[in-house]
mmCIF file of C-alpha atoms in Angstrom:
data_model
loop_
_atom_site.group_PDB
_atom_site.id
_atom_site.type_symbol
_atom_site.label_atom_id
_atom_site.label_comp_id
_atom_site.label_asym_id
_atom_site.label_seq_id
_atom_site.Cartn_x
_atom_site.Cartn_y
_atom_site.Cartn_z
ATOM 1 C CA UNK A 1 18.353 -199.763 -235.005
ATOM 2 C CA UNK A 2 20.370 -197.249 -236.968
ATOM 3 C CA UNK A 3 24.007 -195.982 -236.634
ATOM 4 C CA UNK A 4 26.178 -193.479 -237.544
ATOM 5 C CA UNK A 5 29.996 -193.313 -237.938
ATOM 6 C CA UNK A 6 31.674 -189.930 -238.274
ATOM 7 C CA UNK A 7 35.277 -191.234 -239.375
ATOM 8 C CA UNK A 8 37.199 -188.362 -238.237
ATOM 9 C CA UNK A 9 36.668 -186.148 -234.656
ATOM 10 C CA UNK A 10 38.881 -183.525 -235.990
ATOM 11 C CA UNK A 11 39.215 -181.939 -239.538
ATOM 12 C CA UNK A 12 42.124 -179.032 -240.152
ATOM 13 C CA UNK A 13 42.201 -177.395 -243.060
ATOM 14 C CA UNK A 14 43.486 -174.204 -244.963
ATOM 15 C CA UNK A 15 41.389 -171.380 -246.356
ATOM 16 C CA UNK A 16 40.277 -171.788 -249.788
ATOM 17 C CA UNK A 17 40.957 -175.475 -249.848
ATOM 18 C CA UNK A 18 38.213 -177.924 -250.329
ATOM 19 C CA UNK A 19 37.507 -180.216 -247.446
ATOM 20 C CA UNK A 20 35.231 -183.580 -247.238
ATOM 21 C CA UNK A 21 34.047 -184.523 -243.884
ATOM 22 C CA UNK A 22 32.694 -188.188 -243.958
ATOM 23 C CA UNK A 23 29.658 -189.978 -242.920
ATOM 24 C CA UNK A 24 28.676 -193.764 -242.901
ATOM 25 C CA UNK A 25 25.709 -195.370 -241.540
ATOM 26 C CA UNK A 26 23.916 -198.808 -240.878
ATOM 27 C CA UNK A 27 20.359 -199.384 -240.593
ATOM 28 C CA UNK A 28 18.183 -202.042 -241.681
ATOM 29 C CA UNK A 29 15.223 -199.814 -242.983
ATOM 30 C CA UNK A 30 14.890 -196.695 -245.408
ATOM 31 C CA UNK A 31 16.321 -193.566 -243.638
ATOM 32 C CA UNK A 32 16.479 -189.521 -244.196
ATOM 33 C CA UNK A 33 19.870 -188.203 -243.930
ATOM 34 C CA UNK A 34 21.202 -184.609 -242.478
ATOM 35 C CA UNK A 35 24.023 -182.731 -241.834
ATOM 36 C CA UNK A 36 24.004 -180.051 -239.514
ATOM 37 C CA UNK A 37 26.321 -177.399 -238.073
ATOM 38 C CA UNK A 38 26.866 -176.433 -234.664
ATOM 39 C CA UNK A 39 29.062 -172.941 -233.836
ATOM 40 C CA UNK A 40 30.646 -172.364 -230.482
ATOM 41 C CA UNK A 41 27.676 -172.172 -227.327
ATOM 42 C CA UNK A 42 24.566 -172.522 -230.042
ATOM 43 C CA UNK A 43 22.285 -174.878 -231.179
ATOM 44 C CA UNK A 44 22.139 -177.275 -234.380
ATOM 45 C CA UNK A 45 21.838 -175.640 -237.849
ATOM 46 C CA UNK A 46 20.154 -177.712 -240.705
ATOM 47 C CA UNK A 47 22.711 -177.835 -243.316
ATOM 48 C CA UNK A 48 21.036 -179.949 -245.687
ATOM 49 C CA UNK A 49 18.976 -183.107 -245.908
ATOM 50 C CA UNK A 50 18.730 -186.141 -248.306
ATOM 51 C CA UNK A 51 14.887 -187.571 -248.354
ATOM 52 C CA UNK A 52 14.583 -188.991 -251.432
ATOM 53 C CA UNK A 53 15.314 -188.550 -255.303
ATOM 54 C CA UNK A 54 19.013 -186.891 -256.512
ATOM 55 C CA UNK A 55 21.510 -188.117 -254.432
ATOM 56 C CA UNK A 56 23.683 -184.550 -255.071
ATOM 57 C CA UNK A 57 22.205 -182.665 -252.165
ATOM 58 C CA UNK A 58 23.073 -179.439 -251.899
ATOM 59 C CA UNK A 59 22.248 -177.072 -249.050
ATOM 60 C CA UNK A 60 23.515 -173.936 -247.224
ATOM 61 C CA UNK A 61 27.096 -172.118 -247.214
ATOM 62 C CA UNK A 62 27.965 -173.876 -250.546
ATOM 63 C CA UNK A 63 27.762 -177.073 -248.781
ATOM 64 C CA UNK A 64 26.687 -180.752 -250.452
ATOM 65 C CA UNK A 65 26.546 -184.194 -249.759
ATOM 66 C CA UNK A 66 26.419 -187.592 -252.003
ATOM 67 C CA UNK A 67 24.063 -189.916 -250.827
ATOM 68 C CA UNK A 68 25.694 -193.387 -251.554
ATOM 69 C CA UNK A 69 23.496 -196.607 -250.942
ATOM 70 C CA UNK A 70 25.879 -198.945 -251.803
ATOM 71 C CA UNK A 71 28.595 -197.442 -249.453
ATOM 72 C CA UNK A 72 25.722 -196.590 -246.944
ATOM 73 C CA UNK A 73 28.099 -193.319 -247.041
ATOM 74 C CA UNK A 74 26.862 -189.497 -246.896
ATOM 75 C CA UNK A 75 29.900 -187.555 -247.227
ATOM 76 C CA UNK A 76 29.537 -183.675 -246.858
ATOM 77 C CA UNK A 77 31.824 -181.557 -249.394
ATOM 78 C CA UNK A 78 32.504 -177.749 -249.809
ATOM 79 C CA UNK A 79 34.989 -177.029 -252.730
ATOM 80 C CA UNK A 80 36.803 -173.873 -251.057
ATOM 81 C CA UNK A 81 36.665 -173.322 -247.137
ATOM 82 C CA UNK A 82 36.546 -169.899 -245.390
ATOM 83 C CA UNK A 83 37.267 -169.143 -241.797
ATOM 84 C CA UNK A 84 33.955 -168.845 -240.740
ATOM 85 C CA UNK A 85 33.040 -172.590 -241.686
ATOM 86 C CA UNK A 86 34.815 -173.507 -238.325
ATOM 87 C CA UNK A 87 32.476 -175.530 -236.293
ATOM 88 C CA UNK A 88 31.633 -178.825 -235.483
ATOM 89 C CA UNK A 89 29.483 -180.989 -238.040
ATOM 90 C CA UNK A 90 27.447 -183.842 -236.993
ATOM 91 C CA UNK A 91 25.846 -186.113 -239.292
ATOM 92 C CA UNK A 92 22.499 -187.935 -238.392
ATOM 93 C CA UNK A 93 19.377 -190.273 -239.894
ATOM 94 C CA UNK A 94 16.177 -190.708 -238.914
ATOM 95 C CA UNK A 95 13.793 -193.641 -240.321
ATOM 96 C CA UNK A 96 11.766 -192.632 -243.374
ATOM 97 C CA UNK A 97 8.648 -194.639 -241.949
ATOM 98 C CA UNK A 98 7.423 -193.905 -238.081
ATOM 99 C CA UNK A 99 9.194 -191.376 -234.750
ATOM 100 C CA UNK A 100 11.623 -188.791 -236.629
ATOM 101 C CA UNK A 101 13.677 -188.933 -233.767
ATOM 102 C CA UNK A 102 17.712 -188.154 -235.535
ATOM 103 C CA UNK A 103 20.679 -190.434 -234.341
ATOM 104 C CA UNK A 104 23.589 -188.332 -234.495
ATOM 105 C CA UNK A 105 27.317 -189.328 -235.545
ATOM 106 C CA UNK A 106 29.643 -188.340 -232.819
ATOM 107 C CA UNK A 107 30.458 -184.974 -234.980
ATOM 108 C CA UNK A 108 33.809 -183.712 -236.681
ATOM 109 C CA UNK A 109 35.427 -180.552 -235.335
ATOM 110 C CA UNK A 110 36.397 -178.657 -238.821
ATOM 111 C CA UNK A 111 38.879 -176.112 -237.852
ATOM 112 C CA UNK A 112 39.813 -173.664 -240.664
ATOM 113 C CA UNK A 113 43.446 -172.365 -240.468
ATOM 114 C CA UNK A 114 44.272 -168.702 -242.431
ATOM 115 C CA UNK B 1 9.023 -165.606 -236.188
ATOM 116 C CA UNK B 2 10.853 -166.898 -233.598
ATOM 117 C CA UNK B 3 12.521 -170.072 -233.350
ATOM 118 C CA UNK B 4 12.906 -172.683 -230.598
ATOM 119 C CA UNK B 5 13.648 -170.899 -227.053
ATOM 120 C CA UNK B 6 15.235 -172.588 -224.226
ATOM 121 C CA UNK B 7 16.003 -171.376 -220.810
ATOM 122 C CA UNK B 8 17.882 -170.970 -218.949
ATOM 123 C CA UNK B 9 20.968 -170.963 -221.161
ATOM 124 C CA UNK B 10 23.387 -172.247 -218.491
ATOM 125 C CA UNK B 11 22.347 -173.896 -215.206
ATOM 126 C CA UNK B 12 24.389 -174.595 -211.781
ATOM 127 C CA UNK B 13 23.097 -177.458 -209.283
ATOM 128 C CA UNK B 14 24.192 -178.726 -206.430
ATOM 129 C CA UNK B 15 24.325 -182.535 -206.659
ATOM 130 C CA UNK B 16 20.793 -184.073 -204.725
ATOM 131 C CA UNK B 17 19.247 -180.744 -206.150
ATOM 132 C CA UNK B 18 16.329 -180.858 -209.186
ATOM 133 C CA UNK B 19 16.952 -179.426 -212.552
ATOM 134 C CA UNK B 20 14.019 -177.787 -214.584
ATOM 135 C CA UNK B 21 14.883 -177.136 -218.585
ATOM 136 C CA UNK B 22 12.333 -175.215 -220.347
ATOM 137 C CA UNK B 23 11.426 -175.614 -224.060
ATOM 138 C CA UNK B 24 8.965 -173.584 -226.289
ATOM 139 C CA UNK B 25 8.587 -174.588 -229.764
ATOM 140 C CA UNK B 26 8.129 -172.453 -232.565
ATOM 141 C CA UNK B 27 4.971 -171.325 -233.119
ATOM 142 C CA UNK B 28 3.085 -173.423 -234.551
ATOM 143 C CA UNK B 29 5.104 -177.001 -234.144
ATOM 144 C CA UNK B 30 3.429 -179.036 -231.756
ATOM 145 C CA UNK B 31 5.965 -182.072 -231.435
ATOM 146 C CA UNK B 32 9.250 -181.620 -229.373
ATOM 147 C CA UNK B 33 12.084 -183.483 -228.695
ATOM 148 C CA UNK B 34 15.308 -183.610 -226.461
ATOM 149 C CA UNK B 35 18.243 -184.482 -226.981
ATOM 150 C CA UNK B 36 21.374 -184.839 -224.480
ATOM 151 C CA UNK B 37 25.137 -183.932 -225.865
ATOM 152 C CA UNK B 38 27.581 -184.974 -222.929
ATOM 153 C CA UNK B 39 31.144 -183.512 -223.139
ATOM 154 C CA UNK B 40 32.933 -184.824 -226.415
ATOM 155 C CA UNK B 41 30.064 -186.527 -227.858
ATOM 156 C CA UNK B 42 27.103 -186.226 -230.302
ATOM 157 C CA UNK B 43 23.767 -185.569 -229.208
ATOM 158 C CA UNK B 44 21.442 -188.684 -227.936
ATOM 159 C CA UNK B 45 17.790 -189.034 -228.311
ATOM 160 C CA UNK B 46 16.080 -189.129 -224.937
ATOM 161 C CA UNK B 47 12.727 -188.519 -225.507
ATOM 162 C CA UNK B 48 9.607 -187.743 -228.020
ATOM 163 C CA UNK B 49 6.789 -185.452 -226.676
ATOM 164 C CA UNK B 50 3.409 -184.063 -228.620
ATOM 165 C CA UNK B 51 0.913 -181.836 -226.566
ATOM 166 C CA UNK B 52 -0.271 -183.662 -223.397
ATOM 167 C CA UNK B 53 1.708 -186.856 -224.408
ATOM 168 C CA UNK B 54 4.618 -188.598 -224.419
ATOM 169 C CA UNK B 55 5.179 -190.458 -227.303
ATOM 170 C CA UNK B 56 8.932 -192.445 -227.646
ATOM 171 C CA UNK B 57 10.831 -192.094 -224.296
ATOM 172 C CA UNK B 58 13.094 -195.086 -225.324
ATOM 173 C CA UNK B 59 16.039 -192.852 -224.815
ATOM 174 C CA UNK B 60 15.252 -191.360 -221.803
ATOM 175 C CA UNK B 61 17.245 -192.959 -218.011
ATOM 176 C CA UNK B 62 14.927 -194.968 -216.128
ATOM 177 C CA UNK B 63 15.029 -192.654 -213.017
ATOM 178 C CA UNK B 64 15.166 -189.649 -211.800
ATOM 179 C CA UNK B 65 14.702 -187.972 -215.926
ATOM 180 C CA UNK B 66 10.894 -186.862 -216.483
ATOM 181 C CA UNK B 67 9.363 -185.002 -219.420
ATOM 182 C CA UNK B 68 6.090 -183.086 -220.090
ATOM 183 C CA UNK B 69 4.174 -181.318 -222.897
ATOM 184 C CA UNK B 70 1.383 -179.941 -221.012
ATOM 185 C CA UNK B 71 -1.264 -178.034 -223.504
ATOM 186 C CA UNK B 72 -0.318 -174.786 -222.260
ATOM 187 C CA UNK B 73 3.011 -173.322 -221.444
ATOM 188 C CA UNK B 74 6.490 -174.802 -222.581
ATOM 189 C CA UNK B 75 8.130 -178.627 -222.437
ATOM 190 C CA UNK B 76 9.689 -179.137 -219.508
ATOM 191 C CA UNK B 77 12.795 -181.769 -219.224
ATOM 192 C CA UNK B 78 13.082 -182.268 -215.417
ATOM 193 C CA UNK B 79 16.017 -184.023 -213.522
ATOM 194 C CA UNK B 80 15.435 -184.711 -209.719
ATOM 195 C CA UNK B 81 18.656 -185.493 -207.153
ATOM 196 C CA UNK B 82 21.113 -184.410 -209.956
ATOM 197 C CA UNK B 83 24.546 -186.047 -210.066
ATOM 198 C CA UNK B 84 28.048 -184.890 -211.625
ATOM 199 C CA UNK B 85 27.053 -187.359 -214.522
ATOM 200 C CA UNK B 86 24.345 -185.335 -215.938
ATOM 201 C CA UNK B 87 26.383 -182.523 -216.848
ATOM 202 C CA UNK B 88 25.921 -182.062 -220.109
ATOM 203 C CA UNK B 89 24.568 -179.843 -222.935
ATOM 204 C CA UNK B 90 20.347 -180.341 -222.813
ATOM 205 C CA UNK B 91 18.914 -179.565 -226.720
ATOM 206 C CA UNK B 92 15.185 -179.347 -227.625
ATOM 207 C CA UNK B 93 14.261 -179.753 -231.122
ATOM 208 C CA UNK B 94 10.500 -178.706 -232.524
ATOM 209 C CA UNK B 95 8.766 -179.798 -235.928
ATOM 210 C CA UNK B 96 5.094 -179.106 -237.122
ATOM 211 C CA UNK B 97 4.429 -182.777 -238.266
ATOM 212 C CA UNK B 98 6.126 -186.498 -237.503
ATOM 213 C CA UNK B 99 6.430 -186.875 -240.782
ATOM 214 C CA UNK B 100 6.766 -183.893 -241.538
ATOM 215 C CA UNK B 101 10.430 -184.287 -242.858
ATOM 216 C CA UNK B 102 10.064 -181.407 -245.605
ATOM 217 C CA UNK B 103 10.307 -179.431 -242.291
ATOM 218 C CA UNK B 104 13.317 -180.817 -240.176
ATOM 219 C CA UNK B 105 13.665 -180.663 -236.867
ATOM 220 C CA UNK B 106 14.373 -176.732 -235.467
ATOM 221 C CA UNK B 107 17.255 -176.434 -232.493
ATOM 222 C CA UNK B 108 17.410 -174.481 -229.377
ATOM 223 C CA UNK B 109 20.504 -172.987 -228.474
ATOM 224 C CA UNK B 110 20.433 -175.144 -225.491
ATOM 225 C CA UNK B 111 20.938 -175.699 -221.908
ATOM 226 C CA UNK B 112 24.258 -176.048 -220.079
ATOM 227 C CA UNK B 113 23.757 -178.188 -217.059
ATOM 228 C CA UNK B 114 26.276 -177.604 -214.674
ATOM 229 C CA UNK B 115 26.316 -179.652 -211.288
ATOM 230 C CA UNK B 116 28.766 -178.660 -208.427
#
Protein backbone atom coordinates (compact mmCIF):
# COMPACT_ATOMS: atom_id res chain seq x y z
CA UNK A 1 0.00 0.00 0.00
CA UNK A 2 1.25 3.53 -0.46
CA UNK A 3 1.47 6.56 1.94
CA UNK A 4 1.85 9.97 2.08
CA UNK A 5 3.20 12.36 4.77
CA UNK A 6 2.58 16.08 4.41
CA UNK A 7 5.08 17.31 7.26
CA UNK A 8 3.46 20.49 7.99
CA UNK A 9 -0.70 21.28 8.24
CA UNK A 10 0.02 24.89 8.17
CA UNK A 11 2.55 27.01 6.10
CA UNK A 12 2.72 31.11 6.77
CA UNK A 13 4.60 33.01 4.78
CA UNK A 14 5.32 36.66 3.48
CA UNK A 15 4.79 37.98 -0.03
CA UNK A 16 7.62 37.66 -2.27
CA UNK A 17 9.37 35.12 -0.14
CA UNK A 18 10.01 31.69 -1.38
CA UNK A 19 8.24 28.91 0.41
CA UNK A 20 8.79 24.88 0.24
CA UNK A 21 5.92 22.82 1.28
CA UNK A 22 7.10 19.13 1.83
CA UNK A 23 6.07 15.77 0.76
CA UNK A 24 7.32 12.18 1.69
CA UNK A 25 5.96 8.95 0.73
CA UNK A 26 6.28 5.05 1.18
CA UNK A 27 5.27 2.51 -1.17
CA UNK A 28 6.68 -0.65 -2.17
CA UNK A 29 6.08 -0.32 -6.04
CA UNK A 30 6.82 2.44 -8.78
CA UNK A 31 4.41 5.42 -8.26
CA UNK A 32 3.30 8.84 -10.19
CA UNK A 33 3.48 11.78 -8.04
CA UNK A 34 1.13 15.14 -7.94
CA UNK A 35 0.60 18.13 -6.31
CA UNK A 36 -2.51 19.82 -6.45
CA UNK A 37 -4.19 22.99 -5.19
CA UNK A 38 -7.40 23.43 -3.64
CA UNK A 39 -8.92 27.32 -3.12
CA UNK A 40 -11.63 28.05 -0.62
CA UNK A 41 -15.28 25.91 -1.55
CA UNK A 42 -13.65 24.36 -5.03
CA UNK A 43 -12.35 21.39 -6.27
CA UNK A 44 -8.63 20.00 -6.78
CA UNK A 45 -6.37 21.79 -9.32
CA UNK A 46 -3.51 19.71 -11.00
CA UNK A 47 -0.47 21.57 -10.17
CA UNK A 48 1.98 19.37 -11.61
CA UNK A 49 2.87 15.71 -11.89
CA UNK A 50 6.12 13.61 -11.83
CA UNK A 51 5.67 10.28 -14.18
CA UNK A 52 8.84 9.55 -15.19
CA UNK A 53 12.23 11.05 -16.59
CA UNK A 54 13.64 14.72 -15.03
CA UNK A 55 13.03 14.77 -11.61
CA UNK A 56 12.75 18.99 -11.81
CA UNK A 57 9.04 19.10 -12.46
CA UNK A 58 7.74 22.12 -13.10
CA UNK A 59 4.07 23.00 -13.49
CA UNK A 60 1.56 25.88 -13.07
CA UNK A 61 1.82 29.38 -11.11
CA UNK A 62 5.68 29.10 -11.18
CA UNK A 63 5.38 26.10 -9.11
CA UNK A 64 8.03 22.86 -9.07
CA UNK A 65 8.79 19.90 -7.33
CA UNK A 66 12.09 17.54 -6.95
CA UNK A 67 11.35 14.12 -7.20
CA UNK A 68 13.85 12.41 -4.73
CA UNK A 69 14.01 8.47 -4.72
CA UNK A 70 16.38 8.13 -2.24
CA UNK A 71 14.49 10.44 0.26
CA UNK A 72 11.16 9.00 -1.18
CA UNK A 73 10.58 12.99 -0.85
CA UNK A 74 8.55 15.31 -3.43
CA UNK A 75 8.90 18.66 -2.10
CA UNK A 76 6.90 21.48 -3.93
CA UNK A 77 8.88 24.96 -4.27
CA UNK A 78 7.88 28.46 -5.63
CA UNK A 79 10.83 31.01 -5.36
CA UNK A 80 8.60 34.25 -4.60
CA UNK A 81 4.93 33.87 -3.16
CA UNK A 82 1.99 36.21 -3.97
CA UNK A 83 -1.24 36.54 -2.11
CA UNK A 84 -3.21 34.69 -4.32
CA UNK A 85 -1.12 31.35 -3.79
CA UNK A 86 -3.17 31.00 -0.48
CA UNK A 87 -4.77 27.66 -0.46
CA UNK A 88 -4.37 24.40 0.73
CA UNK A 89 -1.88 21.93 -1.14
CA UNK A 90 -2.20 18.29 -0.96
CA UNK A 91 0.28 15.99 -2.24
CA UNK A 92 -0.70 12.45 -3.60
CA UNK A 93 0.68 9.09 -5.66
CA UNK A 94 -0.90 6.72 -7.48
CA UNK A 95 0.85 3.29 -8.66
CA UNK A 96 2.52 3.51 -12.07
CA UNK A 97 1.22 -0.14 -12.93
CA UNK A 98 -2.78 -0.99 -12.43
CA UNK A 99 -6.21 1.41 -10.67
CA UNK A 100 -4.94 5.22 -10.80
CA UNK A 101 -6.80 5.74 -7.85
CA UNK A 102 -4.44 9.00 -5.89
CA UNK A 103 -3.72 8.65 -2.04
CA UNK A 104 -3.62 12.02 -0.80
CA UNK A 105 -1.26 13.56 2.03
CA UNK A 106 -3.38 15.16 4.63
CA UNK A 107 -2.64 18.72 2.78
CA UNK A 108 -0.73 21.97 4.03
CA UNK A 109 -2.73 25.16 4.49
CA UNK A 110 -0.20 27.89 2.80
CA UNK A 111 -1.38 31.16 4.03
CA UNK A 112 0.33 34.18 2.37
CA UNK A 113 0.65 37.25 4.69
CA UNK A 114 1.10 41.02 2.80
CA UNK B 1 -15.49 22.16 -22.89
CA UNK B 2 -16.70 21.69 -19.73
CA UNK B 3 -15.16 20.06 -16.92
CA UNK B 4 -16.38 17.67 -14.20
CA UNK B 5 -19.98 18.85 -12.80
CA UNK B 6 -21.30 17.88 -9.54
CA UNK B 7 -24.55 18.64 -7.93
CA UNK B 8 -25.80 19.68 -5.81
CA UNK B 9 -23.02 21.87 -4.44
CA UNK B 10 -24.14 21.73 -0.79
CA UNK B 11 -26.61 19.19 0.64
CA UNK B 12 -28.73 19.16 4.09
CA UNK B 13 -30.10 15.66 5.51
CA UNK B 14 -31.76 14.73 8.22
CA UNK B 15 -29.97 11.81 9.91
CA UNK B 16 -32.02 8.20 8.75
CA UNK B 17 -32.57 10.24 5.43
CA UNK B 18 -30.70 9.06 1.85
CA UNK B 19 -28.18 11.19 0.15
CA UNK B 20 -27.91 11.21 -3.76
CA UNK B 21 -24.45 12.98 -5.22
CA UNK B 22 -24.42 13.39 -8.84
CA UNK B 23 -21.29 13.25 -11.06
CA UNK B 24 -20.87 13.89 -14.87
CA UNK B 25 -17.54 13.53 -16.31
CA UNK B 26 -16.11 15.50 -18.89
CA UNK B 27 -16.97 14.70 -22.08
CA UNK B 28 -15.40 12.21 -23.25
CA UNK B 29 -13.73 10.44 -19.92
CA UNK B 30 -15.45 7.40 -19.22
CA UNK B 31 -13.78 6.37 -15.77
CA UNK B 32 -14.84 8.22 -12.50
CA UNK B 33 -13.87 8.22 -9.17
CA UNK B 34 -14.85 9.54 -5.61
CA UNK B 35 -13.22 10.62 -3.20
CA UNK B 36 -14.37 11.65 0.51
CA UNK B 37 -12.48 14.79 2.38
CA UNK B 38 -13.92 14.80 6.07
CA UNK B 39 -13.33 18.04 8.07
CA UNK B 40 -9.45 18.64 8.53
CA UNK B 41 -8.31 15.91 6.42
CA UNK B 42 -7.14 14.92 2.89
CA UNK B 43 -9.29 13.33 0.52
CA UNK B 44 -9.79 9.27 0.69
CA UNK B 45 -10.34 6.98 -2.14
CA UNK B 46 -13.72 5.29 -1.87
CA UNK B 47 -14.41 3.97 -4.99
CA UNK B 48 -13.42 3.28 -8.89
CA UNK B 49 -16.31 3.24 -11.46
CA UNK B 50 -16.14 2.78 -15.57
CA UNK B 51 -19.53 2.75 -17.54
CA UNK B 52 -21.87 0.01 -16.20
CA UNK B 53 -19.14 -1.21 -13.72
CA UNK B 54 -17.60 -0.94 -10.71
CA UNK B 55 -14.18 -1.56 -10.77
CA UNK B 56 -12.02 -0.93 -7.15
CA UNK B 57 -14.54 -0.20 -4.31
CA UNK B 58 -11.80 -1.10 -1.71
CA UNK B 59 -12.32 2.27 -0.20
CA UNK B 60 -15.77 2.44 -0.09
CA UNK B 61 -17.85 1.59 3.89
CA UNK B 62 -19.32 -1.70 3.86
CA UNK B 63 -22.94 -0.38 4.33
CA UNK B 64 -25.18 1.87 3.66
CA UNK B 65 -22.41 3.72 0.67
CA UNK B 66 -23.44 2.54 -3.01
CA UNK B 67 -22.08 3.70 -6.36
CA UNK B 68 -23.19 3.48 -10.04
CA UNK B 69 -22.01 4.33 -13.58
CA UNK B 70 -25.00 3.48 -15.49
CA UNK B 71 -24.35 3.96 -19.51
CA UNK B 72 -26.49 6.86 -19.66
CA UNK B 73 -26.86 9.78 -17.37
CA UNK B 74 -24.29 10.80 -14.55
CA UNK B 75 -22.40 8.65 -11.52
CA UNK B 76 -24.30 8.59 -8.75
CA UNK B 77 -22.60 8.21 -5.06
CA UNK B 78 -25.63 7.25 -2.88
CA UNK B 79 -25.73 7.17 1.03
CA UNK B 80 -28.92 5.57 2.62
CA UNK B 81 -29.93 6.30 6.62
CA UNK B 82 -27.25 9.10 6.76
CA UNK B 83 -25.52 9.78 10.08
CA UNK B 84 -23.65 13.00 11.55
CA UNK B 85 -20.41 11.01 10.56
CA UNK B 86 -20.76 11.34 6.93
CA UNK B 87 -20.54 14.92 6.83
CA UNK B 88 -18.03 15.64 4.78
CA UNK B 89 -16.85 17.18 1.46
CA UNK B 90 -17.94 14.34 -1.51
CA UNK B 91 -15.26 14.88 -4.75
CA UNK B 92 -15.61 13.09 -8.13
CA UNK B 93 -12.67 12.90 -10.26
CA UNK B 94 -12.93 11.85 -14.27
CA UNK B 95 -10.01 10.63 -16.67
CA UNK B 96 -10.29 9.31 -20.36
CA UNK B 97 -7.99 6.22 -19.76
CA UNK B 98 -6.66 4.07 -16.45
CA UNK B 99 -3.57 4.56 -17.55
CA UNK B 100 -4.03 7.28 -18.96
CA UNK B 101 -1.70 9.31 -16.56
CA UNK B 102 -0.58 11.92 -19.38
CA UNK B 103 -4.20 13.01 -18.56
CA UNK B 104 -4.63 13.22 -14.65
CA UNK B 105 -7.47 12.92 -12.94
CA UNK B 106 -10.09 16.20 -13.50
CA UNK B 107 -11.98 17.52 -10.05
CA UNK B 108 -15.44 18.58 -9.38
CA UNK B 109 -15.97 21.37 -7.24
CA UNK B 110 -17.70 19.05 -4.98
CA UNK B 111 -20.45 18.21 -2.70
CA UNK B 112 -20.96 19.49 0.85
CA UNK B 113 -22.86 16.92 2.79
CA UNK B 114 -24.46 18.38 5.56
CA UNK B 115 -26.56 16.13 8.05
CA UNK B 116 -28.76 17.78 10.80
Amino acid sequence: AQSVTQLDSQVPVFEEAPVELRCNYSSSVSVYLFWYVQYPNQGLQLLLKYLSGSTLVKGINGFEAEFNKSQTSFHLRKPSVHISDTAEYFCAVSKSQGAQKLVFGQGTRLTINP
Amino acid sequence: NAGVMQNPRHLVRRRGQEARLRCSPMKGHSHVYWYRQLPEEGLKFMVYLQKENIIDESGMPKERFSAEFPKEGPSILRIQQVVRGDSAAYFCASSPFPRGHNQPQHFGDGTRLSIL
